[in-house]
Amino acid sequence: SIKRDADGNTTNTATYTANPKNPSGFQETKRVDVTGKPHRNPDGKVVPTPHVKEAGQKGVRPARPDELPRKK
């Protein structure tokens, strides 16, 4: 899924997989936050935006160029 701001710019993208145990039937496996504030990981390290949150990962990591949406 892709979320956009009022100007149509991508704010984040998310990938989901089927998960019958989850009430929605889906589980987020990866989210790329393109805009917004930096994230503070549990170990105290601050990761600037854009960053990536993956299922099973504690905290976030910097996004790779291939994970970012293309500009308009």
Coordinates of N, CA, C and O in Angstrom, one line a residue:
S1 N 0.8 -1.2 0.0 CA 0.0 0.0 0.0 C 0.9 1.2 0.0 O 2.0 1.2 0.4
I2 N 0.3 2.3 -0.5 CA 1.1 3.6 -0.6 C 0.2 4.7 0.1 O -1.0 4.8 -0.2
K3 N 0.8 5.4 0.9 CA 0.1 6.6 1.5 C 0.7 7.8 1.0 O 1.9 7.9 0.8
R4 N -0.1 8.8 0.7 CA 0.3 10.1 0.1 C -0.2 11.3 0.9 O -1.2 11.2 1.6
D5 N 0.5 12.4 0.9 CA 0.1 13.6 1.6 C -0.9 14.4 0.7 O -1.2 13.9 -0.5
A6 N -1.3 15.5 1.1 CA -2.3 16.3 0.4 C -1.8 16.8 -1.0 O -2.6 17.0 -1.9
D7 N -0.5 16.9 -1.1 CA 0.2 17.3 -2.4 C 0.4 16.1 -3.3 O 1.0 16.2 -4.4
G8 N 0.1 14.9 -2.9 CA 0.3 13.7 -3.7 C 1.7 13.1 -3.5 O 2.0 12.1 -4.3
N9 N 2.5 13.6 -2.6 CA 3.8 13.0 -2.4 C 3.7 11.8 -1.5 O 2.9 11.7 -0.6
T10 N 4.5 10.7 -1.8 CA 4.4 9.5 -1.0 C 5.0 9.8 0.4 O 6.1 10.3 0.5
T11 N 4.3 9.4 1.4 CA 4.7 9.5 2.8 C 5.3 8.2 3.3 O 6.2 8.2 4.1
N12 N 4.6 7.1 2.9 CA 5.2 5.8 3.3 C 4.6 4.7 2.4 O 3.5 4.9 1.8
T13 N 5.3 3.6 2.3 CA 4.8 2.4 1.6 C 4.8 1.2 2.5 O 5.6 1.2 3.5
A14 N 4.0 0.2 2.3 CA 3.9 -0.9 3.2 C 3.7 -2.2 2.4 O 2.9 -2.1 1.4
T15 N 4.3 -3.3 2.8 CA 4.0 -4.6 2.2 C 3.4 -5.5 3.2 O 3.8 -5.5 4.4
Y16 N 2.4 -6.2 2.8 CA 1.6 -7.1 3.7 C 1.6 -8.5 3.2 O 1.7 -8.8 2.0
T17 N 1.5 -9.5 4.1 CA 1.3 -10.9 3.8 C 0.1 -11.4 4.5 O -0.3 -10.8 5.5
A18 N -0.5 -12.5 4.0 CA -1.7 -13.0 4.6 C -1.3 -13.6 6.0 O -0.2 -14.3 6.1
N19 N -2.1 -13.4 7.0 CA -1.9 -14.0 8.3 C -3.3 -14.2 9.0 O -3.9 -13.3 9.5
P20 N -3.7 -15.5 8.9 CA -5.1 -15.8 9.4 C -5.2 -15.5 10.9 O -6.3 -15.4 11.4
K21 N -4.1 -15.5 11.6 CA -4.1 -15.3 13.1 C -4.3 -13.8 13.5 O -4.7 -13.5 14.6
N22 N -4.1 -12.9 12.5 CA -4.3 -11.5 12.8 C -5.7 -11.2 12.5 O -6.3 -11.6 11.5
P23 N -6.4 -10.3 13.3 CA -7.8 -10.0 13.1 C -8.1 -9.4 11.7 O -9.1 -9.7 11.2
S24 N -7.2 -8.7 11.1 CA -7.4 -8.1 9.8 C -7.2 -9.2 8.7 O -7.6 -8.9 7.6
G25 N -6.5 -10.3 9.0 CA -6.2 -11.3 8.0 C -4.9 -11.0 7.3 O -4.4 -11.8 6.5
F26 N -4.2 -9.9 7.7 CA -2.9 -9.6 7.1 C -2.0 -9.1 8.1 O -2.3 -8.7 9.2
Q27 N -0.7 -9.1 7.8 CA 0.4 -8.7 8.7 C 1.3 -7.8 7.9 O 1.8 -8.2 6.8
E28 N 1.7 -6.6 8.4 CA 2.7 -5.8 7.8 C 4.0 -6.5 7.9 O 4.5 -6.8 9.0
T29 N 4.7 -6.7 6.7 CA 6.0 -7.3 6.8 C 7.1 -6.3 6.6 O 8.2 -6.5 7.0
K30 N 6.8 -5.2 5.9 CA 7.8 -4.1 5.7 C 7.1 -2.8 5.5 O 6.2 -2.7 4.7
R31 N 7.6 -1.8 6.1 CA 7.1 -0.4 5.9 C 8.3 0.5 5.7 O 9.3 0.5 6.4
V32 N 8.2 1.3 4.6 CA 9.3 2.3 4.3 C 8.6 3.7 4.6 O 7.7 4.1 4.0
D33 N 9.2 4.4 5.7 CA 8.7 5.7 6.0 C 9.6 6.7 5.2 O 10.8 6.8 5.4
V34 N 9.0 7.4 4.3 CA 9.7 8.3 3.4 C 9.8 9.7 4.0 O 10.7 10.5 3.8
T35 N 8.7 10.1 4.7 CA 8.7 11.5 5.3 C 8.4 11.3 6.8 O 8.1 10.2 7.3
G36 N 8.6 12.3 7.6 CA 8.4 12.3 9.0 C 9.6 12.4 9.8 O 10.7 12.6 9.3
K37 N 9.4 12.3 11.1 CA 10.5 12.5 12.1 C 11.5 11.3 12.1 O 11.1 10.2 11.8
P38 N 12.7 11.5 12.5 CA 13.6 10.4 12.7 C 13.0 9.4 13.8 O 12.2 9.8 14.5
H39 N 13.5 8.2 13.8 CA 13.0 7.2 14.7 C 14.1 6.8 15.7 O 15.3 6.7 15.3
R40 N 13.7 6.7 17.0 CA 14.7 6.3 18.0 C 14.5 4.8 18.3 O 13.4 4.4 18.7
N41 N 15.5 4.0 18.0 CA 15.5 2.5 18.2 C 15.6 2.2 19.7 O 16.0 3.1 20.5
P42 N 15.2 1.0 20.1 CA 15.2 0.6 21.5 C 16.6 0.7 22.1 O 16.8 1.0 23.3
D43 N 17.7 0.6 21.3 CA 19.1 0.8 21.8 C 19.5 2.2 21.9 O 20.6 2.5 22.3
G44 N 18.6 3.2 21.6 CA 18.9 4.6 21.7 C 19.4 5.2 20.4 O 19.5 6.4 20.3
K45 N 19.7 4.4 19.4 CA 20.3 5.0 18.2 C 19.1 5.7 17.4 O 18.0 5.1 17.3
V46 N 19.4 6.9 16.9 CA 18.4 7.6 16.1 C 18.7 7.4 14.6 O 19.8 7.5 14.2
V47 N 17.6 6.9 13.9 CA 17.8 6.6 12.5 C 16.9 7.7 11.8 O 15.7 7.8 12.0
P48 N 17.6 8.5 10.9 CA 16.9 9.5 10.2 C 15.9 8.9 9.1 O 16.0 7.8 8.8
T49 N 14.9 9.7 8.7 CA 14.0 9.4 7.7 C 14.7 9.7 6.3 O 15.4 10.7 6.3
P50 N 14.6 8.8 5.3 CA 13.7 7.7 5.2 C 14.3 6.4 5.9 O 15.5 6.3 5.9
H51 N 13.4 5.6 6.5 CA 13.9 4.4 7.2 C 12.9 3.3 7.0 O 11.8 3.5 6.5
V52 N 13.3 2.1 7.3 CA 12.6 0.9 7.0 C 12.3 0.1 8.3 O 13.3 -0.1 9.1
K53 N 11.1 -0.4 8.5 CA 10.7 -1.3 9.6 C 10.3 -2.6 9.0 O 9.5 -2.6 8.1
E54 N 11.0 -3.7 9.4 CA 10.6 -5.0 8.9 C 10.1 -5.9 10.0 O 10.6 -5.7 11.2
A55 N 9.2 -6.8 9.7 CA 8.7 -7.7 10.7 C 9.8 -8.5 11.4 O 10.8 -8.9 10.7
G56 N 9.8 -8.6 12.7 CA 10.8 -9.4 13.4 C 12.1 -8.6 13.7 O 13.0 -9.1 14.4
Q57 N 12.1 -7.3 13.3 CA 13.3 -6.5 13.5 C 13.0 -5.5 14.6 O 12.0 -4.9 14.7
K58 N 14.0 -5.4 15.6 CA 13.8 -4.5 16.7 C 14.3 -3.1 16.1 O 15.4 -3.0 15.7
G59 N 13.4 -2.1 16.1 CA 13.7 -0.8 15.6 C 13.7 -0.8 14.1 O 13.1 -1.6 13.4
V60 N 14.3 0.3 13.5 CA 14.3 0.5 12.1 C 15.8 0.6 11.6 O 16.7 0.6 12.4
R61 N 15.9 0.6 10.3 CA 17.2 0.8 9.6 C 17.1 1.8 8.5 O 16.0 2.0 8.0
P62 N 18.2 2.4 8.1 CA 18.1 3.4 7.0 C 17.6 2.7 5.7 O 17.9 1.5 5.5
A63 N 16.8 3.4 4.9 CA 16.3 2.8 3.7 C 17.4 2.8 2.6 O 18.2 3.7 2.5
R64 N 17.3 1.8 1.8 CA 18.2 1.7 0.6 C 17.6 2.5 -0.5 O 16.4 2.6 -0.6
P65 N 18.4 3.0 -1.5 CA 17.8 3.7 -2.6 C 16.7 2.9 -3.4 O 15.7 3.5 -3.8
D66 N 16.9 1.6 -3.5 CA 16.0 0.8 -4.2 C 14.6 0.6 -3.5 O 13.7 0.1 -4.1
E67 N 14.6 1.0 -2.2 CA 13.3 0.9 -1.4 C 12.5 2.1 -1.4 O 11.4 2.1 -1.0
L68 N 13.1 3.2 -2.0 CA 12.3 4.5 -2.0 C 11.5 4.6 -3.3 O 11.9 4.2 -4.3
P69 N 10.3 5.2 -3.1 CA 9.4 5.4 -4.3 C 10.1 6.4 -5.3 O 10.8 7.3 -4.8
R70 N 9.8 6.2 -6.5 CA 10.3 7.1 -7.5 C 9.6 8.5 -7.4 O 8.5 8.5 -7.1
K71 N 10.4 9.5 -7.7 CA 9.8 10.9 -7.7 C 8.9 11.0 -8.8 O 9.0 10.3 -9.8
K72 N 7.9 11.9 -8.7 CA 7.0 12.2 -9.8 C 7.7 12.8 -11.0 O 8.6 13.5 -10.8

